């Protein structure tokens, strides 16, 4: 086989250089050049004749779309309901799914469980691991349900060996754990470097498409939160799933960032247990049941894609000596908290002064939507005043039901509508939450401004303390 030569390509502007350079000669960015394999000259090199045509290329007649045969995808069900739903109904043969997430989040567990189920359903599977030995994989599989122990494994980091094995074994579904640990011998970079990751993914993609193998590609997320460096893989694969949550917490969410065969609106919620990941089909019930109803707590009717989800938002405001004081968030955007605090102080008469403010979405869930603003504001207001939200229950035993809310906060202190108010409201009603405070037009207890929302949610007098 003719050995391909390599060039260095800038991941930012695409400029090429014959050797590695610290700074890209094209765009001037630093550390963006990554090694890439090039087909031997003559095979694929573009002619510079002005037409951009290679000498051997021949024109092909384009086909009208109506006469294209579109195969309906048969799906391979992993029998993990939340995973199948996020995938859009199961794995599509020949497709590449990238599962990203930080170390320890449960990527290997999820993919092992999926393969176990597929193997149990009579599918040919293969688990390729460059991270763990076969013995380690076995120890995990022993904890998992289903036919996880029947899955054939290959502990290997050499890309050529993996490709040859895939070609010989012809599995229907294969897991590569992880794309960063495989090494293409014809590139010099270390495994996990941008050039290597791109080459590994590219060659696996080509084989998978040719042999109709559905591949689950596991990828670690860097500290900055991107998959394998500068998102080099996202355009290559059919589907990008992000596995999120905090390692110490029990709940994990799986969401699709890209899906060629389904929507990107669905989110799966899992819980890590002794026997692997367990689906949390009714996550709202869990989170509402666990809501504390104490001062600084409120339930947010959030939308996770097309699915309403009730989560508890908690705030703590505590005196601080620090300048500037701390603003610590978990599960929401830090800039959003800054905005909410500013509007609370300016338009709703709730100042936090120089106190530290901590805001947390309970359960380790992340809510990335403007609809969370009001919940953050009400949780902080309740924490500042030291009073639980809602009307006091019998004998000052605390609010009867947790207060629920949703809505975006504008810079002038107004409440703005957000998507799917009806679904949010229906979910809150399903769990008996009352009141549900929302922006005008939401059919909840509508309030026009943040000031009105604070007034509606916070009893004006502190409850009499039990003697
Ligand atoms: P793992 O799937 O190895 O994470 P990743 O591949 O994303 O790095 O598992 C992560 C954690 O899950 C690990 O700390 C052990 C824990 N775990 C359980 O709590 N229960 C189980 O049944 C299994 C298999 C793992
Ligand atoms: Mg792993």
Short mmCIF file of N, CA and C in Angstrom, two decimals, residues 35-125:
data_model
loop_
_atom_site.label_atom_id
_atom_site.label_comp_id
_atom_site.label_asym_id
_atom_site.label_seq_id
_atom_site.Cartn_x
_atom_site.Cartn_y
_atom_site.Cartn_z
N UNK A 35 -1.57 17.68 12.43
CA UNK A 35 -1.12 16.83 11.34
C UNK A 35 -2.28 16.07 10.71
N UNK A 36 -2.25 15.94 9.41
CA UNK A 36 -3.26 15.18 8.70
C UNK A 36 -2.64 14.35 7.60
N UNK A 37 -3.25 13.22 7.34
CA UNK A 37 -2.73 12.37 6.27
C UNK A 37 -3.24 12.88 4.93
N UNK A 38 -2.40 12.77 3.91
CA UNK A 38 -2.80 13.14 2.56
C UNK A 38 -2.60 11.93 1.67
N UNK A 39 -3.53 11.72 0.78
CA UNK A 39 -3.36 10.63 -0.18
C UNK A 39 -2.12 10.93 -1.01
N UNK A 40 -1.41 9.87 -1.47
CA UNK A 40 -0.19 10.09 -2.24
C UNK A 40 -0.46 11.00 -3.44
N UNK A 41 0.51 11.83 -3.77
CA UNK A 41 0.34 12.79 -4.87
C UNK A 41 -0.04 12.06 -6.14
N UNK A 42 -0.90 12.67 -6.93
CA UNK A 42 -1.34 12.04 -8.17
C UNK A 42 -2.69 11.40 -8.00
N UNK A 43 -2.95 10.81 -6.81
CA UNK A 43 -4.23 10.16 -6.56
C UNK A 43 -5.33 11.16 -6.39
N UNK A 44 -5.14 12.11 -5.48
CA UNK A 44 -6.25 13.00 -5.19
C UNK A 44 -5.87 14.46 -5.26
N UNK A 45 -4.62 14.78 -5.58
CA UNK A 45 -4.21 16.18 -5.55
C UNK A 45 -5.00 16.98 -6.59
N UNK A 46 -5.51 18.10 -6.14
CA UNK A 46 -6.27 18.96 -7.04
C UNK A 46 -5.37 19.59 -8.08
N UNK A 47 -5.80 19.57 -9.33
CA UNK A 47 -5.07 20.28 -10.35
C UNK A 47 -5.22 21.78 -10.14
N UNK A 48 -4.25 22.53 -10.47
CA UNK A 48 -4.34 23.98 -10.31
C UNK A 48 -4.58 24.62 -11.67
N UNK A 49 -5.39 23.95 -12.50
CA UNK A 49 -5.53 24.39 -13.88
C UNK A 49 -6.50 25.55 -14.04
N UNK A 50 -7.10 25.99 -12.94
CA UNK A 50 -8.07 27.07 -13.07
C UNK A 50 -9.48 26.53 -12.99
N UNK A 51 -9.75 25.35 -13.55
CA UNK A 51 -11.07 24.76 -13.45
C UNK A 51 -11.20 23.96 -12.18
N UNK A 52 -10.08 23.69 -11.48
CA UNK A 52 -10.09 22.92 -10.26
C UNK A 52 -10.35 21.46 -10.52
N UNK A 53 -10.32 21.01 -11.80
CA UNK A 53 -10.65 19.63 -12.13
C UNK A 53 -9.40 18.77 -12.12
N UNK A 54 -9.51 17.54 -11.57
CA UNK A 54 -8.37 16.65 -11.68
C UNK A 54 -8.46 15.99 -13.05
N UNK A 55 -7.32 15.54 -13.50
CA UNK A 55 -7.28 15.02 -14.87
C UNK A 55 -8.15 13.78 -15.03
N UNK A 56 -8.26 12.93 -13.93
CA UNK A 56 -8.95 11.66 -14.07
C UNK A 56 -10.46 11.77 -13.81
N UNK A 57 -10.90 12.91 -13.26
CA UNK A 57 -12.30 13.02 -12.85
C UNK A 57 -13.23 13.05 -14.05
N UNK A 58 -14.43 12.46 -13.88
CA UNK A 58 -15.40 12.43 -14.97
C UNK A 58 -16.71 13.02 -14.46
N UNK A 59 -17.41 13.75 -15.29
CA UNK A 59 -18.66 14.36 -14.83
C UNK A 59 -19.72 13.29 -14.60
N UNK A 60 -20.57 13.51 -13.60
CA UNK A 60 -21.63 12.55 -13.27
C UNK A 60 -22.95 13.26 -13.42
N UNK A 61 -23.98 12.55 -13.93
CA UNK A 61 -25.27 13.20 -14.11
C UNK A 61 -26.01 13.30 -12.77
N UNK A 62 -26.40 14.50 -12.36
CA UNK A 62 -27.13 14.64 -11.10
C UNK A 62 -28.50 13.97 -11.20
N UNK A 63 -29.04 13.54 -10.07
CA UNK A 63 -30.32 12.81 -10.05
C UNK A 63 -31.38 13.70 -9.43
N UNK A 64 -32.58 13.70 -10.02
CA UNK A 64 -33.69 14.45 -9.43
C UNK A 64 -34.08 13.81 -8.10
N UNK A 65 -34.37 14.65 -7.11
CA UNK A 65 -34.63 14.13 -5.76
C UNK A 65 -35.80 13.15 -5.74
N UNK A 66 -36.84 13.45 -6.56
CA UNK A 66 -38.02 12.60 -6.52
C UNK A 66 -37.72 11.18 -7.01
N UNK A 67 -36.65 11.01 -7.77
CA UNK A 67 -36.36 9.67 -8.26
C UNK A 67 -35.29 8.96 -7.43
N UNK A 68 -34.90 9.62 -6.30
CA UNK A 68 -33.91 8.98 -5.42
C UNK A 68 -34.63 7.97 -4.54
N UNK A 69 -34.05 6.78 -4.41
CA UNK A 69 -34.61 5.77 -3.53
C UNK A 69 -34.14 6.07 -2.11
N UNK A 70 -35.06 6.47 -1.26
CA UNK A 70 -34.66 6.74 0.13
C UNK A 70 -35.02 5.55 1.00
N UNK A 71 -34.01 4.88 1.48
CA UNK A 71 -34.27 3.72 2.33
C UNK A 71 -34.80 4.19 3.67
N UNK A 72 -35.87 3.56 4.13
CA UNK A 72 -36.36 3.88 5.47
C UNK A 72 -35.44 3.18 6.46
N UNK A 73 -34.94 3.97 7.43
CA UNK A 73 -33.97 3.37 8.36
C UNK A 73 -34.63 2.39 9.31
N UNK A 74 -34.07 1.20 9.36
CA UNK A 74 -34.49 0.29 10.42
C UNK A 74 -33.66 0.66 11.63
N UNK A 75 -34.27 0.66 12.75
CA UNK A 75 -33.53 1.06 13.94
C UNK A 75 -33.16 -0.15 14.78
N UNK A 76 -31.99 -0.07 15.37
CA UNK A 76 -31.58 -1.09 16.32
C UNK A 76 -31.86 -0.54 17.71
N UNK A 77 -32.82 -1.15 18.39
CA UNK A 77 -33.20 -0.63 19.71
C UNK A 77 -32.19 -1.07 20.76
N UNK A 78 -31.67 -0.13 21.52
CA UNK A 78 -30.74 -0.49 22.59
C UNK A 78 -31.50 -0.95 23.83
N UNK A 79 -32.82 -0.80 23.78
CA UNK A 79 -33.69 -1.15 24.90
C UNK A 79 -33.41 -0.34 26.16
N UNK A 80 -32.63 0.72 26.01
CA UNK A 80 -32.52 1.70 27.08
C UNK A 80 -33.42 2.83 26.59
N UNK A 81 -34.63 2.89 27.16
CA UNK A 81 -35.66 3.78 26.62
C UNK A 81 -35.19 5.20 26.43
N UNK A 82 -34.52 5.77 27.45
CA UNK A 82 -34.11 7.18 27.36
C UNK A 82 -33.07 7.37 26.25
N UNK A 83 -32.19 6.39 26.08
CA UNK A 83 -31.18 6.50 25.02
C UNK A 83 -31.83 6.37 23.65
N UNK A 84 -32.71 5.40 23.51
CA UNK A 84 -33.39 5.23 22.22
C UNK A 84 -34.18 6.47 21.83
N UNK A 85 -34.82 7.08 22.84
CA UNK A 85 -35.63 8.26 22.58
C UNK A 85 -34.75 9.42 22.11
N UNK A 86 -33.61 9.61 22.78
CA UNK A 86 -32.72 10.71 22.40
C UNK A 86 -32.14 10.46 21.01
N UNK A 87 -31.90 9.18 20.69
CA UNK A 87 -31.37 8.86 19.36
C UNK A 87 -32.41 9.05 18.27
N UNK A 88 -33.68 9.13 18.67
CA UNK A 88 -34.75 9.28 17.69
C UNK A 88 -35.36 7.93 17.34
N UNK A 89 -35.25 6.96 18.24
CA UNK A 89 -35.90 5.67 18.01
C UNK A 89 -34.93 4.50 17.91
N UNK A 90 -33.69 4.70 18.29
CA UNK A 90 -32.71 3.62 18.24
C UNK A 90 -31.56 3.96 17.31
N UNK A 91 -30.61 3.04 17.23
CA UNK A 91 -29.43 3.27 16.39
C UNK A 91 -29.74 2.98 14.93
N UNK A 92 -29.23 3.81 14.06
CA UNK A 92 -29.40 3.58 12.62
C UNK A 92 -28.16 2.82 12.12
N UNK A 93 -28.36 1.70 11.41
CA UNK A 93 -27.20 0.94 10.90
C UNK A 93 -26.30 1.84 10.05
N UNK A 94 -25.01 1.68 10.23
CA UNK A 94 -24.06 2.46 9.43
C UNK A 94 -23.88 3.89 9.91
N UNK A 95 -24.53 4.25 11.02
CA UNK A 95 -24.41 5.63 11.49
C UNK A 95 -23.33 5.75 12.55
N UNK A 96 -22.84 6.96 12.72
CA UNK A 96 -21.84 7.22 13.74
C UNK A 96 -22.42 8.14 14.80
N UNK A 97 -22.36 7.67 16.02
CA UNK A 97 -22.89 8.46 17.12
C UNK A 97 -21.73 8.78 18.06
N UNK A 98 -21.52 10.05 18.30
CA UNK A 98 -20.46 10.46 19.21
C UNK A 98 -21.10 10.73 20.57
N UNK A 99 -20.58 10.06 21.61
CA UNK A 99 -21.10 10.32 22.96
C UNK A 99 -20.00 11.02 23.74
N UNK A 100 -20.25 12.27 24.08
CA UNK A 100 -19.25 13.04 24.80
C UNK A 100 -19.64 13.20 26.25
N UNK A 101 -18.66 13.39 27.08
CA UNK A 101 -18.94 13.62 28.50
C UNK A 101 -17.65 13.60 29.27
N UNK A 102 -17.67 14.20 30.45
CA UNK A 102 -16.43 14.25 31.23
C UNK A 102 -16.13 12.87 31.82
N UNK A 103 -14.87 12.64 32.19
CA UNK A 103 -14.49 11.33 32.71
C UNK A 103 -15.32 10.98 33.96
N UNK A 104 -15.72 9.74 34.04
CA UNK A 104 -16.44 9.27 35.22
C UNK A 104 -17.93 9.51 35.17
N UNK A 105 -18.42 10.09 34.08
CA UNK A 105 -19.84 10.42 34.03
C UNK A 105 -20.68 9.18 33.74
N UNK A 106 -20.08 8.17 33.10
CA UNK A 106 -20.82 6.93 32.85
C UNK A 106 -20.93 6.56 31.37
N UNK A 107 -20.02 7.09 30.55
CA UNK A 107 -20.08 6.78 29.12
C UNK A 107 -19.84 5.30 28.86
N UNK A 108 -18.82 4.75 29.53
CA UNK A 108 -18.52 3.33 29.32
C UNK A 108 -19.66 2.47 29.84
N UNK A 109 -20.25 2.89 30.95
CA UNK A 109 -21.36 2.13 31.52
C UNK A 109 -22.54 2.13 30.56
N UNK A 110 -22.88 3.30 30.05
CA UNK A 110 -24.03 3.41 29.15
C UNK A 110 -23.81 2.60 27.88
N UNK A 111 -22.62 2.71 27.29
CA UNK A 111 -22.38 2.01 26.03
C UNK A 111 -22.29 0.50 26.27
N UNK A 112 -21.73 0.08 27.42
CA UNK A 112 -21.68 -1.36 27.72
C UNK A 112 -23.08 -1.92 27.88
N UNK A 113 -23.94 -1.14 28.55
CA UNK A 113 -25.31 -1.60 28.75
C UNK A 113 -26.04 -1.72 27.41
N UNK A 114 -25.82 -0.72 26.54
CA UNK A 114 -26.49 -0.73 25.24
C UNK A 114 -26.04 -1.96 24.44
N UNK A 115 -24.71 -2.21 24.43
CA UNK A 115 -24.21 -3.37 23.68
C UNK A 115 -24.73 -4.66 24.27
N UNK A 116 -24.77 -4.72 25.60
CA UNK A 116 -25.28 -5.92 26.28
C UNK A 116 -26.70 -6.23 25.83
N UNK A 117 -27.53 -5.21 25.79
CA UNK A 117 -28.92 -5.42 25.37
C UNK A 117 -29.01 -5.86 23.92
N UNK A 118 -28.19 -5.22 23.07
CA UNK A 118 -28.22 -5.58 21.65
C UNK A 118 -27.72 -7.01 21.45
N UNK A 119 -26.66 -7.36 22.19
CA UNK A 119 -26.13 -8.72 22.11
C UNK A 119 -27.21 -9.72 22.56
N UNK A 120 -27.88 -9.36 23.64
CA UNK A 120 -28.95 -10.22 24.16
C UNK A 120 -30.08 -10.39 23.16
N UNK A 121 -30.27 -9.36 22.33
CA UNK A 121 -31.35 -9.43 21.33
C UNK A 121 -30.87 -10.11 20.05
N UNK A 122 -29.68 -10.70 20.10
CA UNK A 122 -29.20 -11.48 18.96
C UNK A 122 -28.41 -10.69 17.93
N UNK A 123 -28.02 -9.45 18.26
CA UNK A 123 -27.22 -8.65 17.33
C UNK A 123 -25.74 -8.99 17.51
N UNK A 124 -24.97 -8.81 16.43
CA UNK A 124 -23.52 -8.98 16.56
C UNK A 124 -22.93 -7.66 17.06
N UNK A 125 -22.19 -7.71 18.15
CA UNK A 125 -21.64 -6.48 18.72
C UNK A 125 -20.14 -6.63 18.93
#
